[in-house]
Tab-separated table of C-alpha atoms in Angstrom:
chain	number	residue	atom	x	y	z
A	52	MET	CA	21.801	5.668	13.017
A	53	SER	CA	20.737	8.717	11.058
A	54	GLU	CA	18.106	11.150	12.285
A	55	THR	CA	15.504	9.756	9.858
A	56	GLU	CA	15.891	6.317	11.370
A	57	GLU	CA	15.281	7.550	14.917
A	58	GLU	CA	12.087	9.496	14.368
A	59	ALA	CA	9.442	10.006	11.749
A	60	PRO	CA	9.000	13.376	10.036
A	61	ASP	CA	6.743	15.925	11.729
A	62	GLY	CA	3.112	15.879	10.742
A	63	LEU	CA	2.682	12.150	10.280
A	64	GLY	CA	-0.116	10.341	12.057
A	65	VAL	CA	0.227	7.123	14.005
A	66	ARG	CA	0.049	4.725	11.060
A	67	GLY	CA	2.203	6.861	8.776
A	68	ALA	CA	4.890	7.278	11.434
A	69	LYS	CA	4.850	3.568	12.216
A	70	PHE	CA	5.308	2.710	8.528
A	71	TRP	CA	8.124	5.262	8.179
A	72	LEU	CA	9.961	3.868	11.196
A	73	SER	CA	9.494	0.247	10.115
A	74	LEU	CA	11.102	0.907	6.731
A	75	THR	CA	13.840	3.325	7.723
A	76	ALA	CA	14.994	1.036	10.533
A	77	ASP	CA	16.268	-1.553	8.041
A	78	MET	CA	16.785	0.336	4.769
A	79	GLU	CA	18.342	3.513	3.476
A	80	PHE	CA	16.559	5.765	1.004
A	81	ASP	CA	18.002	8.432	-1.273
A	82	ALA	CA	16.363	11.871	-1.427
A	83	LYS	CA	13.825	10.923	-4.115
A	84	GLU	CA	12.883	7.692	-2.362
A	85	SER	CA	12.522	9.540	0.954
A	86	GLU	CA	10.029	11.923	-0.651
A	87	VAL	CA	8.051	9.008	-2.097
A	88	LEU	CA	8.129	7.257	1.282
A	89	LEU	CA	6.860	10.438	2.953
A	90	GLU	CA	3.925	10.545	0.505
A	91	VAL	CA	3.230	6.859	1.171
A	92	CYS	CA	3.050	7.600	4.897
A	93	ARG	CA	0.825	10.652	4.387
A	94	THR	CA	-1.440	8.543	2.184
A	95	LEU	CA	-1.754	5.935	4.928
A	96	ASP	CA	-2.796	8.666	7.344
A	97	ARG	CA	-5.379	9.996	4.860
A	98	ILE	CA	-6.734	6.473	4.394
A	99	ASP	CA	-7.189	6.156	8.147
A	100	ALA	CA	-8.905	9.561	8.399
A	101	LEU	CA	-11.283	8.772	5.542
A	102	ALA	CA	-12.047	5.324	6.932
A	103	ALA	CA	-12.795	6.898	10.324
A	104	ALA	CA	-15.221	9.338	8.680
A	105	VAL	CA	-17.027	6.492	6.922
A	106	ASP	CA	-17.070	4.458	10.143
A	107	ALA	CA	-18.568	7.393	12.032
A	108	ASP	CA	-21.136	8.453	9.432
A	109	GLY	CA	-21.812	5.195	7.579
A	110	THR	CA	-21.393	4.542	3.878
A	111	MET	CA	-24.688	6.251	3.075
A	112	ILE	CA	-25.476	9.786	4.252
A	113	THR	CA	-28.321	12.232	3.759
A	114	GLY	CA	-27.883	14.465	0.714
A	115	SER	CA	-28.877	18.102	0.327
A	116	MET	CA	-32.414	17.178	-0.752
A	117	GLY	CA	-32.919	14.569	1.953
A	118	GLN	CA	-32.052	11.642	-0.299
A	119	ARG	CA	-29.634	8.875	0.690
A	120	VAL	CA	-26.299	9.190	-1.119
A	121	LEU	CA	-22.960	7.471	-0.971
A	122	HIS	CA	-20.629	9.149	1.503
A	123	PRO	CA	-18.116	11.227	-0.508
A	124	ALA	CA	-15.291	9.792	1.587
A	125	VAL	CA	-15.949	6.327	0.105
A	126	GLY	CA	-14.784	7.380	-3.363
A	127	GLU	CA	-11.855	9.330	-2.017
A	128	LEU	CA	-10.869	6.386	0.177
A	129	ARG	CA	-10.756	4.171	-2.900
A	130	GLN	CA	-8.599	6.768	-4.703
A	131	GLN	CA	-6.183	7.022	-1.772
A	132	GLN	CA	-5.880	3.243	-1.581
A	133	ALA	CA	-5.022	3.113	-5.291
A	134	ALA	CA	-2.493	5.924	-4.811
A	135	PHE	CA	-0.925	3.997	-1.924
A	136	VAL	CA	-0.428	0.922	-4.113
A	137	ARG	CA	1.196	3.014	-6.878
A	138	LEU	CA	3.461	4.874	-4.465
A	139	VAL	CA	4.632	1.712	-2.723
A	140	ALA	CA	5.402	0.183	-6.118
A	141	ASP	CA	7.576	3.244	-6.877
A	142	LEU	CA	9.718	2.413	-3.846
A	143	HIS	CA	10.710	-0.989	-5.308
A	144	LEU	CA	10.873	-2.580	-1.885
A	145	PRO	CA	12.678	-5.943	-1.673
A	146	GLU	CA	9.547	-7.694	-0.416
A	147	ASP	CA	7.717	-6.598	-3.576
A	148	VAL	CA	10.339	-8.266	-5.755
A	149	ALA	CA	10.137	-11.520	-3.787
A	150	ALA	CA	6.331	-11.519	-3.914
A	151	GLN	CA	6.368	-10.899	-7.677
A	152	ASP	CA	8.834	-13.767	-8.179
A	153	ARG	CA	6.590	-16.132	-6.203
A	154	PHE	CA	3.568	-15.010	-8.239
A	155	ASN	CA	5.409	-15.502	-11.536
A	156	THR	CA	6.594	-18.953	-10.462
A	157	ALA	CA	3.087	-20.034	-9.452
A	158	ARG	CA	1.600	-18.639	-12.665
A	159	GLY	CA	4.238	-20.405	-14.758
A	160	LYS	CA	3.631	-23.730	-13.033
A	161	ALA	CA	-0.126	-23.354	-13.477
A	162	GLY	CA	0.359	-22.642	-17.186
A	163	ALA	CA	2.604	-25.674	-17.628
A	164	ALA	CA	0.159	-27.888	-15.768
A	165	ALA	CA	-2.679	-26.647	-17.992
A	166	ARG	CA	-0.655	-27.219	-21.168
A	167	TRP	CA	0.252	-30.734	-20.218
A	168	ASP	CA	-3.087	-31.492	-18.570
A	169	ARG	CA	-1.519	-32.401	-15.271
A	170	PRO	CA	-2.807	-31.597	-11.804
A	171	LEU	CA	-1.257	-28.531	-10.234
A	172	ARG	CA	0.695	-29.045	-7.029
A	173	ALA	CA	0.853	-26.378	-4.356
A	174	VAL	CA	3.716	-23.870	-4.740
A	175	ARG	CA	5.685	-23.093	-1.601
């Protein structure tokens, strides 16, 4: 086993380290992919920190003039979640390919059923 498979990089939080270890245990990444994976893990940690802030303060907080405003972490949380999805897609993980194939198969069967006006059967 290489060093990256035995321990997560310094500075990662619990969720980021767990994700790093779960992927590096079964797969090897080149230098570029390792950097993307590191950013994925950091993003997971940021998501957890932002979610904790919203959980602690609530989605609405008191603004500078005493008015109720949306917690700034809500918008940033949404941005980090979108970044996570993009970064994971950049890794081209095998599970992503299998999931996309299942989606395409189901969509194709639904289209054929609609064209031929036949009931759609469940895809497994």
